[in-house]
Amino acid sequence: MNNLISIRYVLTLLIVSPLIVATGATALLGFTSGSRAVTFLTQRFSKKAILAIERHLESYLGIPELANKINGVIVGTNLIDPNEFESLARYLEEKIEAIESVNYIYFGDRNGDFIGVKKVADGQMRLVLRDAINEPRLEMYEINAQGGRGKLIETLKTEYDARDRPWYKKAIEFGEIAWSPIYIFASSQELGITSTIPIYEPENESPTRNFPEETPLQRQENIIGVFGIDLGLKELSDFLVNLDISPRGDAFIIDRTGYLVASSTDEPPFSTENGQLQQLLAIESEKPIIRVTVEHLLETRSSLMQIQDLTSLEYTLQNQRHLVQVAPLQENGLDWLVFVVIPEQDFMELIYSNLRFTFIIGSGVTIVAIILGTIASFWIIKPIGDLNTCAKAIKSNTLDVEILEKIAARPDEIGELGQTFLEMAEIVNAREKSMSDKLTELRSQNEQWRRTLHHNQELRIESFNDLLKRAKQTRVPPSED
């Protein structure tokens, strides 16, 4: 126990302890402030990503909307008659050539007929037609030099009626320019959405209108047809894949019913069942980042319809904290939720690197402090121990003066203390010698005094005996003779 409280260990502990505490406090403060900074940075990156997605969607969706508005104006000003399919085909061809981002533009009338122009993989254009000649099936033709029907390329096997398509029904329901729900394109069998605009009879005040008091059936009676421009969801997913969020950050979009619209993962937003494409529910996604995020959101909100403003949340997945930003996107019938998910690890790696650096520096300083403390202890404690040994030796009169002379040769306070001990030892030795001489003298005097006392005692005894003898002689009476 005495060794544990030795000044040798206490001195080292006093040197090392503040360094350990300072290193730990610095690391804790760095980690705490770093976590707050990571949360702040993550939110900023998420908001930046959401803003980029919204701007892209605004541009991506805005071009078809603008093109459809122009379609409505051209029909409303009688620059083109939608009932004349040949002139309409040439107009659609010119339109799709002028707008690079549009791949498919078409018109469906109230009789169920359909005419459209689309770009194909080789950059050429095809005419897609369903009229009185080939009803009820869609046929795809090459476009001849006059912009009309050329060579037949393909005939779709399924029957087709424009009035039954989701984009047509949405236009009738909404009454003005709108976006259709996500559905499967008839020609390409891909998931996508359509920008639509209804065209009404010429006697109406405007080629597009929205009278709330009219039912969809009443509006359908006054309609000529609907223009549509398709947008595939794959292009939106491609944008999300290339969006710079963070090293492990992801973004995805779902609609209010929980179906996946697009994502930055390699998982398509649809599944195939019995040869038919079907939208994929986000909570059924094979990607944990999508499934768990939506599940956690539904745990905190009873319905996706409650998300009306930018919402933040966080959860733990695979022992990693994930920060989420959710923003609603509502425009002309579209009602989507944009998610940006960033693992805290993307930014905490820098914090952990700084912590490791702090611990390495702190450990190095602590080791140096221990070495210096040990050296200091040896430099200070050893001579003190030697002085302690010398003090005991002085007590037992077995002092080795050479040890004190070495300590006294030091140029510091311990050397002065050693010099004092050396002088004290000389004084003690001198006093002991003096006391020894005096003791010897006292012993000699005591022996002489004892002998003198003994001699005097013998003399007193002889004198006493002589006196006693004389007294006896004095008491004897003289004889009568």
CSV table of C-alpha atoms in Angstrom, one decimal:
chain,number,residue,atom,x,y,z
A,1,MET,CA,0.0,0.0,0.0
A,2,ASN,CA,2.9,2.3,0.8
A,3,ASN,CA,4.3,1.9,-2.7
A,4,LEU,CA,0.9,2.9,-4.2
A,5,ILE,CA,1.0,6.3,-2.4
A,6,SER,CA,4.7,6.8,-3.1
A,7,ILE,CA,5.6,10.3,-4.3
A,8,ARG,CA,7.2,8.5,-7.2
A,9,TYR,CA,3.8,7.5,-8.5
A,10,VAL,CA,1.9,10.5,-7.3
A,11,LEU,CA,4.3,12.8,-9.2
A,12,THR,CA,3.9,10.9,-12.5
A,13,LEU,CA,0.1,10.7,-11.9
A,14,LEU,CA,-0.1,14.5,-11.4
A,15,ILE,CA,1.7,15.0,-14.7
A,16,VAL,CA,-0.3,12.4,-16.7
A,17,SER,CA,-3.8,12.9,-15.3
A,18,PRO,CA,-4.4,16.4,-16.7
A,19,LEU,CA,-3.3,15.3,-20.1
A,20,ILE,CA,-5.7,12.3,-20.1
A,21,VAL,CA,-8.6,14.5,-18.9
A,22,ALA,CA,-7.8,17.2,-21.5
A,23,THR,CA,-7.5,14.6,-24.3
A,24,GLY,CA,-10.8,13.0,-23.3
A,25,ALA,CA,-12.6,16.3,-22.9
A,26,THR,CA,-11.3,17.5,-26.3
A,27,ALA,CA,-12.4,14.3,-28.0
A,28,LEU,CA,-15.9,14.4,-26.3
A,29,LEU,CA,-16.3,18.1,-27.2
A,30,GLY,CA,-15.2,17.4,-30.8
A,31,PHE,CA,-17.5,14.5,-31.1
A,32,THR,CA,-20.5,16.4,-29.7
A,33,SER,CA,-19.9,19.5,-31.8
A,34,GLY,CA,-19.1,17.3,-34.8
A,35,SER,CA,-22.4,15.5,-34.5
A,36,ARG,CA,-24.3,18.8,-34.4
A,37,ALA,CA,-22.4,20.0,-37.4
A,38,VAL,CA,-23.1,16.8,-39.2
A,39,THR,CA,-26.8,17.1,-38.6
A,40,PHE,CA,-26.7,20.7,-39.8
A,41,LEU,CA,-24.6,19.8,-42.9
A,42,THR,CA,-26.8,16.8,-43.7
A,43,GLN,CA,-29.9,18.9,-43.6
A,44,ARG,CA,-28.3,21.5,-45.8
A,45,PHE,CA,-27.2,18.8,-48.3
A,46,SER,CA,-30.7,17.2,-48.2
A,47,LYS,CA,-32.4,20.6,-48.8
A,48,LYS,CA,-30.0,21.3,-51.6
A,49,ALA,CA,-30.7,17.9,-53.2
A,50,ILE,CA,-34.5,18.4,-52.8
A,51,LEU,CA,-34.2,21.9,-54.4
A,52,ALA,CA,-32.2,20.3,-57.3
A,53,ILE,CA,-34.9,17.7,-57.8
A,54,GLU,CA,-37.7,20.2,-57.6
A,55,ARG,CA,-35.9,22.4,-60.2
A,56,HIS,CA,-35.3,19.4,-62.5
A,57,LEU,CA,-38.9,18.4,-62.1
A,58,GLU,CA,-40.0,21.9,-62.8
A,59,SER,CA,-38.0,21.9,-66.0
A,60,TYR,CA,-38.8,18.2,-66.8
A,61,LEU,CA,-42.5,18.7,-66.3
A,62,GLY,CA,-42.7,22.3,-67.5
A,63,ILE,CA,-41.8,21.6,-71.1
A,64,PRO,CA,-44.6,19.2,-71.8
A,65,GLU,CA,-47.0,21.5,-70.0
A,66,LEU,CA,-45.9,24.4,-72.1
A,67,ALA,CA,-46.1,22.4,-75.3
A,68,ASN,CA,-49.7,21.3,-74.4
A,69,LYS,CA,-50.7,24.9,-73.7
A,70,ILE,CA,-49.4,25.8,-77.1
A,71,ASN,CA,-51.5,22.9,-78.5
A,72,GLY,CA,-54.6,24.3,-76.9
A,73,VAL,CA,-53.9,27.8,-78.2
A,74,ILE,CA,-53.3,26.6,-81.8
A,75,VAL,CA,-56.5,24.6,-81.8
A,76,GLY,CA,-58.4,27.4,-80.1
A,77,THR,CA,-57.3,29.9,-82.8
A,78,ASN,CA,-58.3,27.5,-85.5
A,79,LEU,CA,-54.7,27.2,-86.8
A,80,ILE,CA,-55.2,23.5,-87.0
A,81,ASP,CA,-58.3,21.2,-87.1
A,82,PRO,CA,-57.8,18.2,-84.7
A,83,ASN,CA,-60.4,16.3,-86.8
A,84,GLU,CA,-58.1,16.2,-89.8
A,85,PHE,CA,-55.6,13.5,-88.9
A,86,GLU,CA,-53.3,14.2,-91.9
A,87,SER,CA,-52.7,17.8,-91.0
A,88,LEU,CA,-52.5,16.9,-87.3
A,89,ALA,CA,-49.9,14.3,-88.1
A,90,ARG,CA,-47.7,16.9,-89.8
A,91,TYR,CA,-48.2,19.3,-86.9
A,92,LEU,CA,-47.2,16.7,-84.3
A,93,GLU,CA,-44.1,15.8,-86.3
A,94,GLU,CA,-43.0,19.4,-86.4
A,95,LYS,CA,-43.7,19.7,-82.7
A,96,ILE,CA,-41.6,16.7,-81.7
A,97,GLU,CA,-38.8,17.8,-83.9
A,98,ALA,CA,-38.8,21.2,-82.3
A,99,ILE,CA,-38.8,19.9,-78.7
A,100,GLU,CA,-35.8,17.7,-78.1
A,101,SER,CA,-36.9,16.4,-74.7
A,102,VAL,CA,-40.3,15.2,-75.9
A,103,ASN,CA,-40.3,11.7,-77.3
A,104,TYR,CA,-44.0,11.1,-77.8
A,105,ILE,CA,-46.9,13.5,-78.5
A,106,TYR,CA,-50.4,12.4,-79.5
A,107,PHE,CA,-54.1,13.2,-79.7
A,108,GLY,CA,-57.1,11.1,-78.8
A,109,ASP,CA,-60.6,12.1,-79.8
A,110,ARG,CA,-64.0,11.5,-78.4
A,111,ASN,CA,-64.6,8.6,-80.8
A,112,GLY,CA,-61.7,6.7,-79.3
A,113,ASP,CA,-59.4,7.3,-82.3
A,114,PHE,CA,-55.8,8.1,-81.8
A,115,ILE,CA,-52.9,9.7,-83.7
A,116,GLY,CA,-49.4,10.2,-82.4
A,117,VAL,CA,-45.8,10.7,-83.4
A,118,LYS,CA,-42.9,9.2,-81.4
A,119,LYS,CA,-39.2,9.0,-81.5
A,120,VAL,CA,-37.7,5.5,-81.6
A,121,ALA,CA,-34.2,4.3,-80.6
A,122,ASP,CA,-32.5,5.0,-83.9
A,123,GLY,CA,-33.6,8.7,-83.8
A,124,GLN,CA,-36.3,8.2,-86.5
A,125,MET,CA,-39.9,9.0,-86.0
A,126,ARG,CA,-42.9,6.8,-86.3
A,127,LEU,CA,-46.6,7.5,-86.8
A,128,VAL,CA,-48.9,5.7,-84.4
A,129,LEU,CA,-52.5,5.5,-85.5
A,130,ARG,CA,-55.9,4.1,-84.7
A,131,ASP,CA,-58.7,5.3,-86.9
A,132,ALA,CA,-61.8,4.0,-88.6
A,133,ILE,CA,-59.6,1.9,-91.0
A,134,ASN,CA,-57.6,-0.1,-88.4
A,135,GLU,CA,-59.8,0.1,-85.3
A,136,PRO,CA,-59.8,-1.2,-82.7
A,137,ARG,CA,-56.0,-1.7,-82.8
A,138,LEU,CA,-53.0,0.6,-82.8
A,139,GLU,CA,-50.7,0.4,-85.8
A,140,MET,CA,-47.2,1.9,-86.1
A,141,TYR,CA,-46.1,3.3,-89.5
A,142,GLU,CA,-43.1,4.9,-91.0
A,143,ILE,CA,-43.6,8.5,-91.9
A,144,ASN,CA,-43.4,9.3,-95.6
A,145,ALA,CA,-42.1,12.4,-97.2
A,146,GLN,CA,-45.4,14.1,-97.0
A,147,GLY,CA,-45.6,13.5,-93.3
A,148,GLY,CA,-48.3,10.9,-93.6
A,149,ARG,CA,-48.7,7.2,-93.3
A,150,GLY,CA,-45.9,5.2,-94.8
A,151,LYS,CA,-44.9,1.5,-94.4
A,152,LEU,CA,-46.6,-0.5,-91.6
A,153,ILE,CA,-44.1,-1.5,-88.9
A,154,GLU,CA,-46.2,-3.1,-86.2
A,155,THR,CA,-49.7,-3.8,-85.1
A,156,LEU,CA,-50.5,-4.0,-81.4
A,157,LYS,CA,-52.4,-7.1,-80.5
A,158,THR,CA,-54.5,-5.6,-77.8
A,159,GLU,CA,-57.5,-3.5,-78.6
A,160,TYR,CA,-57.1,0.2,-78.0
A,161,ASP,CA,-59.6,3.0,-77.2
A,162,ALA,CA,-58.2,6.4,-76.3
A,163,ARG,CA,-61.2,7.1,-74.1
A,164,ASP,CA,-60.3,4.2,-71.8
A,165,ARG,CA,-56.8,5.4,-71.2
A,166,PRO,CA,-55.8,6.9,-67.8
A,167,TRP,CA,-54.5,10.1,-69.5
A,168,TYR,CA,-57.8,10.7,-71.3
A,169,LYS,CA,-59.9,10.1,-68.2
A,170,LYS,CA,-57.6,12.4,-66.1
A,171,ALA,CA,-58.0,15.3,-68.6
A,172,ILE,CA,-61.8,14.9,-68.5
A,173,GLU,CA,-61.8,14.7,-64.7
A,174,PHE,CA,-59.5,17.7,-64.2
A,175,GLY,CA,-61.0,19.8,-67.0
A,176,GLU,CA,-57.8,21.6,-67.9
A,177,ILE,CA,-54.1,20.9,-68.3
A,178,ALA,CA,-53.1,18.1,-65.9
A,179,TRP,CA,-50.9,15.2,-65.3
A,180,SER,CA,-52.2,11.6,-65.5
A,181,PRO,CA,-51.5,9.1,-62.8
A,182,ILE,CA,-48.7,6.7,-63.4
A,183,TYR,CA,-49.7,3.9,-65.8
A,184,ILE,CA,-48.3,1.5,-68.3
A,185,PHE,CA,-47.7,2.9,-71.8
A,186,ALA,CA,-49.5,0.9,-74.4
A,187,SER,CA,-46.8,1.1,-77.1
A,188,SER,CA,-43.6,0.7,-75.0
A,189,GLN,CA,-45.0,-1.2,-72.0
A,190,GLU,CA,-43.1,1.1,-69.7
A,191,LEU,CA,-44.3,3.0,-66.7
A,192,GLY,CA,-44.8,6.7,-67.1
A,193,ILE,CA,-47.0,9.8,-66.8
A,194,THR,CA,-48.7,12.0,-69.4
A,195,SER,CA,-49.2,15.7,-69.6
A,196,THR,CA,-52.7,16.2,-70.9
A,197,ILE,CA,-54.9,19.1,-72.1
A,198,PRO,CA,-58.6,18.7,-73.1
A,199,ILE,CA,-59.8,20.4,-76.3
A,200,TYR,CA,-63.4,21.6,-76.3
A,201,GLU,CA,-65.9,22.5,-79.0
A,202,PRO,CA,-65.1,25.8,-80.9
A,203,GLU,CA,-68.1,27.6,-79.5
A,204,ASN,CA,-66.7,27.5,-76.0
A,205,GLU,CA,-65.0,30.6,-74.8
A,206,SER,CA,-61.6,28.8,-74.5
A,207,PRO,CA,-60.2,25.6,-75.9
A,208,THR,CA,-59.5,24.7,-72.3
A,209,ARG,CA,-61.7,25.4,-69.3
A,210,ASN,CA,-62.5,24.2,-65.9
A,211,PHE,CA,-66.1,24.7,-64.7
A,212,PRO,CA,-66.5,23.1,-61.3
A,213,GLU,CA,-70.2,22.9,-61.6
A,214,GLU,CA,-69.8,20.6,-64.6
A,215,THR,CA,-69.4,16.8,-64.0
A,216,PRO,CA,-66.8,14.9,-66.0
A,217,LEU,CA,-69.7,13.4,-68.1
A,218,GLN,CA,-71.0,16.9,-69.0
A,219,ARG,CA,-67.5,18.0,-69.9
A,220,GLN,CA,-67.0,14.9,-72.0
A,221,GLU,CA,-70.0,15.9,-74.1
A,222,ASN,CA,-68.4,19.2,-75.0
A,223,ILE,CA,-65.0,17.8,-75.7
A,224,ILE,CA,-63.3,17.2,-79.0
A,225,GLY,CA,-60.3,15.2,-77.7
A,226,VAL,CA,-57.2,15.3,-75.5
A,227,PHE,CA,-53.6,16.1,-76.4
A,228,GLY,CA,-51.0,14.1,-74.5
A,229,ILE,CA,-47.2,14.1,-74.1
A,230,ASP,CA,-45.6,11.1,-72.4
A,231,LEU,CA,-42.8,11.2,-69.9
A,232,GLY,CA,-41.2,7.9,-68.9
A,233,LEU,CA,-40.1,7.4,-65.3
A,234,LYS,CA,-36.8,6.0,-66.3
A,235,GLU,CA,-35.5,9.4,-67.2
A,236,LEU,CA,-36.4,10.7,-63.8
A,237,SER,CA,-34.6,7.7,-62.1
A,238,ASP,CA,-31.6,8.4,-64.3
A,239,PHE,CA,-31.5,12.0,-63.0
A,240,LEU,CA,-31.7,10.8,-59.4
A,241,VAL,CA,-28.9,8.3,-60.0
A,242,ASN,CA,-26.6,11.1,-61.3
A,243,LEU,CA,-27.6,13.6,-58.6
A,244,ASP,CA,-24.7,14.4,-56.3
A,245,ILE,CA,-26.1,14.0,-52.8
A,246,SER,CA,-23.4,12.4,-50.7
A,247,PRO,CA,-21.2,9.2,-51.0
A,248,ARG,CA,-24.0,7.0,-49.7
A,249,GLY,CA,-27.0,9.3,-50.0
A,250,ASP,CA,-30.1,8.2,-51.9
A,251,ALA,CA,-33.1,10.0,-53.3
A,252,PHE,CA,-36.5,8.6,-54.3
A,253,ILE,CA,-40.0,9.7,-55.1
A,254,ILE,CA,-43.3,8.1,-54.2
A,255,ASP,CA,-46.9,9.1,-54.8
A,256,ARG,CA,-49.4,9.7,-52.0
A,257,THR,CA,-50.6,6.1,-52.2
A,258,GLY,CA,-47.1,4.8,-51.4
A,259,TYR,CA,-46.1,3.6,-54.9
A,260,LEU,CA,-42.6,4.2,-56.0
A,261,VAL,CA,-42.2,6.7,-58.8
A,262,ALA,CA,-38.4,6.9,-59.2
A,263,SER,CA,-35.3,6.3,-57.2
A,264,SER,CA,-31.5,6.6,-57.3
A,265,THR,CA,-31.1,2.9,-56.6
A,266,ASP,CA,-30.8,0.2,-59.2
A,267,GLU,CA,-34.2,-1.1,-58.3
A,268,PRO,CA,-36.9,-0.3,-61.0
A,269,PRO,CA,-40.1,1.3,-59.7
A,270,PHE,CA,-42.2,-1.6,-60.9
A,271,SER,CA,-42.5,-5.3,-60.7
A,272,THR,CA,-43.6,-7.9,-63.2
A,273,GLU,CA,-46.5,-10.3,-62.3
A,274,ASN,CA,-47.9,-12.7,-64.8
A,275,GLY,CA,-46.1,-10.9,-67.6
A,276,GLN,CA,-47.7,-7.5,-66.6
A,277,LEU,CA,-45.9,-4.5,-65.2
A,278,GLN,CA,-47.2,-3.2,-61.9
A,279,GLN,CA,-46.1,-0.3,-59.8
A,280,LEU,CA,-44.0,-1.2,-56.8
A,281,LEU,CA,-45.1,-0.2,-53.3
A,282,ALA,CA,-42.3,1.5,-51.5
A,283,ILE,CA,-42.8,-0.6,-48.3
A,284,GLU,CA,-42.3,-3.7,-50.5
A,285,SER,CA,-39.1,-2.5,-52.0
A,286,GLU,CA,-36.1,-4.8,-51.8
A,287,LYS,CA,-33.9,-1.8,-50.9
A,288,PRO,CA,-33.8,-1.2,-47.1
A,289,ILE,CA,-33.1,2.4,-47.6
A,290,ILE,CA,-36.5,2.9,-49.3
A,291,ARG,CA,-38.5,0.4,-47.4
A,292,VAL,CA,-37.3,1.3,-43.9
A,293,THR,CA,-37.6,5.1,-44.6
A,294,VAL,CA,-41.2,4.9,-45.6
A,295,GLU,CA,-42.0,2.5,-42.8
A,296,HIS,CA,-40.5,4.9,-40.3
A,297,LEU,CA,-42.4,7.8,-41.8
A,298,LEU,CA,-45.7,5.8,-41.5
A,299,GLU,CA,-44.9,5.1,-37.9
A,300,THR,CA,-44.6,8.8,-37.1
A,301,ARG,CA,-47.5,9.8,-39.5
A,302,SER,CA,-50.7,8.0,-39.7
A,303,SER,CA,-50.9,8.8,-43.5
A,304,LEU,CA,-48.8,10.1,-46.3
A,305,MET,CA,-51.4,12.7,-46.9
A,306,GLN,CA,-50.3,14.5,-43.7
A,307,ILE,CA,-47.0,15.5,-45.2
A,308,GLN,CA,-47.8,19.1,-46.4
A,309,ASP,CA,-44.5,20.8,-45.7
A,310,LEU,CA,-40.8,20.0,-45.6
A,311,THR,CA,-40.4,17.3,-42.9
A,312,SER,CA,-37.3,16.0,-41.2
A,313,LEU,CA,-36.9,12.6,-39.5
A,314,GLU,CA,-34.2,10.2,-38.5
A,315,TYR,CA,-33.8,6.5,-37.9
A,316,THR,CA,-31.2,3.8,-37.3
A,317,LEU,CA,-30.5,1.2,-40.0
A,318,GLN,CA,-27.7,-1.4,-39.7
A,319,ASN,CA,-26.4,0.5,-36.6
A,320,GLN,CA,-26.1,3.6,-38.7
A,321,ARG,CA,-28.1,6.8,-38.1
A,322,HIS,CA,-29.9,8.1,-41.2
A,323,LEU,CA,-31.2,11.6,-41.7
A,324,VAL,CA,-34.2,12.1,-43.9
A,325,GLN,CA,-35.8,15.1,-45.6
A,326,VAL,CA,-39.3,14.8,-47.1
A,327,ALA,CA,-40.8,17.4,-49.4
A,328,PRO,CA,-44.2,17.4,-51.1
A,329,LEU,CA,-44.5,18.1,-54.8
A,330,GLN,CA,-47.9,19.1,-56.1
A,331,GLU,CA,-48.6,20.4,-59.6
A,332,ASN,CA,-51.6,20.0,-61.9
A,333,GLY,CA,-52.8,16.7,-60.6
A,334,LEU,CA,-49.3,15.4,-59.5
A,335,ASP,CA,-49.0,14.7,-55.8
A,336,TRP,CA,-45.7,13.2,-55.0
A,337,LEU,CA,-43.3,13.1,-52.0
A,338,VAL,CA,-39.6,13.6,-52.6
A,339,PHE,CA,-37.2,11.8,-50.2
A,340,VAL,CA,-33.5,12.4,-49.6
A,341,VAL,CA,-31.8,10.0,-47.2
A,342,ILE,CA,-28.2,10.6,-46.1
A,343,PRO,CA,-26.4,8.2,-43.7
A,344,GLU,CA,-24.7,10.1,-40.9
A,345,GLN,CA,-21.6,8.0,-41.7
A,346,ASP,CA,-21.0,10.0,-44.9
A,347,PHE,CA,-20.0,13.0,-42.7
A,348,MET,CA,-19.1,11.3,-39.5
A,349,GLU,CA,-16.1,9.6,-41.1
A,350,LEU,CA,-14.3,13.0,-41.0
A,351,ILE,CA,-15.3,13.4,-37.3
A,352,TYR,CA,-14.0,9.9,-36.5
A,353,SER,CA,-10.8,10.7,-38.4
A,354,ASN,CA,-10.3,13.8,-36.3
A,355,LEU,CA,-11.1,11.8,-33.1
A,356,ARG,CA,-8.5,9.2,-34.1
A,357,PHE,CA,-6.0,11.9,-34.7
A,358,THR,CA,-6.8,13.5,-31.3
A,359,PHE,CA,-6.4,10.1,-29.6
A,360,ILE,CA,-3.1,9.4,-31.4
A,361,ILE,CA,-1.8,12.9,-30.4
A,362,GLY,CA,-3.1,12.6,-26.9
A,363,SER,CA,-1.7,9.1,-26.5
A,364,GLY,CA,1.7,10.2,-27.8
A,365,VAL,CA,1.7,13.2,-25.4
A,366,THR,CA,0.7,11.0,-22.5
A,367,ILE,CA,3.4,8.5,-23.3
A,368,VAL,CA,6.0,11.3,-23.4
A,369,ALA,CA,4.6,12.6,-20.2
A,370,ILE,CA,4.9,9.2,-18.5
A,371,ILE,CA,8.5,9.0,-19.7
A,372,LEU,CA,9.3,12.5,-18.6
A,373,GLY,CA,7.5,11.9,-15.3
A,374,THR,CA,9.5,8.7,-14.8
A,375,ILE,CA,12.7,10.6,-15.5
A,376,ALA,CA,11.6,13.4,-13.2
A,377,SER,CA,10.7,10.9,-10.5
A,378,PHE,CA,14.2,9.3,-10.9
A,379,TRP,CA,15.9,12.7,-10.9
A,380,ILE,CA,14.0,13.9,-7.8
A,381,ILE,CA,12.9,10.9,-5.8
A,382,LYS,CA,16.1,8.8,-6.0
A,383,PRO,CA,18.3,11.5,-4.2
A,384,ILE,CA,15.5,12.0,-1.7
A,385,GLY,CA,15.5,8.2,-1.1
A,386,ASP,CA,19.3,8.4,-0.7
A,387,LEU,CA,18.9,11.2,1.8
A,388,ASN,CA,16.3,9.1,3.7
A,389,THR,CA,18.8,6.2,3.7
A,390,CYS,CA,21.6,8.5,4.9
A,391,ALA,CA,19.4,9.9,7.7
A,392,LYS,CA,18.8,6.4,8.9
A,393,ALA,CA,22.5,5.7,8.6
A,394,ILE,CA,23.3,8.8,10.6
A,395,LYS,CA,20.9,7.5,13.2
A,396,SER,CA,22.7,4.1,13.3
A,397,ASN,CA,26.1,5.7,12.9
A,398,THR,CA,26.8,3.7,9.7
A,399,LEU,CA,26.8,6.7,7.3
A,400,ASP,CA,28.6,6.4,4.0
A,401,VAL,CA,29.8,10.0,3.4
A,402,GLU,CA,30.4,9.4,-0.3
A,403,ILE,CA,26.6,9.1,-1.0
A,404,LEU,CA,26.0,12.5,0.7
A,405,GLU,CA,29.0,14.0,-1.2
A,406,LYS,CA,27.5,12.9,-4.6
A,407,ILE,CA,24.1,14.4,-3.7
A,408,ALA,CA,25.7,17.6,-2.4
A,409,ALA,CA,27.5,18.0,-5.7
A,410,ARG,CA,24.1,18.6,-7.5
A,411,PRO,CA,23.6,22.3,-8.5
A,412,ASP,CA,19.9,22.3,-7.4
A,413,GLU,CA,17.9,22.5,-4.2
A,414,ILE,CA,18.4,18.8,-3.6
A,415,GLY,CA,22.2,19.4,-3.7
A,416,GLU,CA,21.8,22.1,-1.1
A,417,LEU,CA,19.7,19.7,1.0
A,418,GLY,CA,22.5,17.1,0.6
A,419,GLN,CA,25.1,19.7,1.6
A,420,THR,CA,23.0,20.5,4.7
A,421,PHE,CA,22.8,16.8,5.5
A,422,LEU,CA,26.6,16.5,5.0
A,423,GLU,CA,27.2,19.4,7.4
A,424,MET,CA,24.6,18.0,9.8
A,425,ALA,CA,26.4,14.6,9.7
A,426,GLU,CA,29.7,16.3,10.4
A,427,ILE,CA,28.2,18.2,13.3
A,428,VAL,CA,26.5,15.0,14.6
A,429,ASN,CA,29.8,13.1,14.3
A,430,ALA,CA,31.7,15.9,16.1
A,431,ARG,CA,29.1,16.0,18.8
A,432,GLU,CA,29.2,12.3,19.2
A,433,LYS,CA,33.0,12.3,19.4
A,434,SER,CA,32.9,15.1,21.9
A,435,MET,CA,30.2,13.3,23.9
A,436,SER,CA,32.3,10.1,23.7
A,437,ASP,CA,35.4,11.9,25.0
A,438,LYS,CA,33.4,13.5,27.8
A,439,LEU,CA,31.9,10.1,28.6
A,440,THR,CA,35.3,8.5,28.8
A,441,GLU,CA,36.5,11.4,31.0
A,442,LEU,CA,33.5,11.0,33.2
A,443,ARG,CA,34.0,7.3,33.4
A,444,SER,CA,37.7,7.9,34.4
A,445,GLN,CA,36.7,10.4,37.0
A,446,ASN,CA,34.0,8.1,38.3
A,447,GLU,CA,36.5,5.3,38.6
A,448,GLN,CA,39.0,7.5,40.4
A,449,TRP,CA,36.3,8.8,42.7
A,450,ARG,CA,35.1,5.2,43.4
A,451,ARG,CA,38.7,4.2,44.2
A,452,THR,CA,39.1,7.3,46.4
A,453,LEU,CA,35.8,6.6,48.1
A,454,HIS,CA,36.8,2.9,48.7
A,455,HIS,CA,40.2,4.0,50.2
A,456,ASN,CA,38.7,6.6,52.4
A,457,GLN,CA,36.2,4.0,53.5
A,458,GLU,CA,39.0,1.6,54.5
A,459,LEU,CA,40.7,4.4,56.4
A,460,ARG,CA,37.5,5.3,58.2
A,461,ILE,CA,37.0,1.7,59.2
A,462,GLU,CA,40.6,1.4,60.6
A,463,SER,CA,40.1,4.6,62.5
A,464,PHE,CA,36.8,3.4,63.8
A,465,ASN,CA,38.3,0.1,64.9
A,466,ASP,CA,41.1,1.9,66.6
A,467,LEU,CA,38.8,4.2,68.4
A,468,LEU,CA,36.6,1.2,69.5
A,469,LYS,CA,39.7,-0.6,70.8
A,470,ARG,CA,40.7,2.5,72.8
A,471,ALA,CA,37.3,2.8,74.2
A,472,LYS,CA,37.3,-0.8,75.4
A,473,GLN,CA,40.7,-0.2,77.0
A,474,THR,CA,39.4,2.8,78.7
A,475,ARG,CA,36.5,1.0,80.3
A,476,VAL,CA,38.8,-1.8,81.9
A,477,PRO,CA,39.5,-0.8,85.6
A,478,PRO,CA,43.1,-0.8,86.8
A,479,SER,CA,44.4,-3.8,88.9
A,480,GLU,CA,45.0,-3.5,92.6
A,481,ASP,CA,48.5,-4.7,92.4
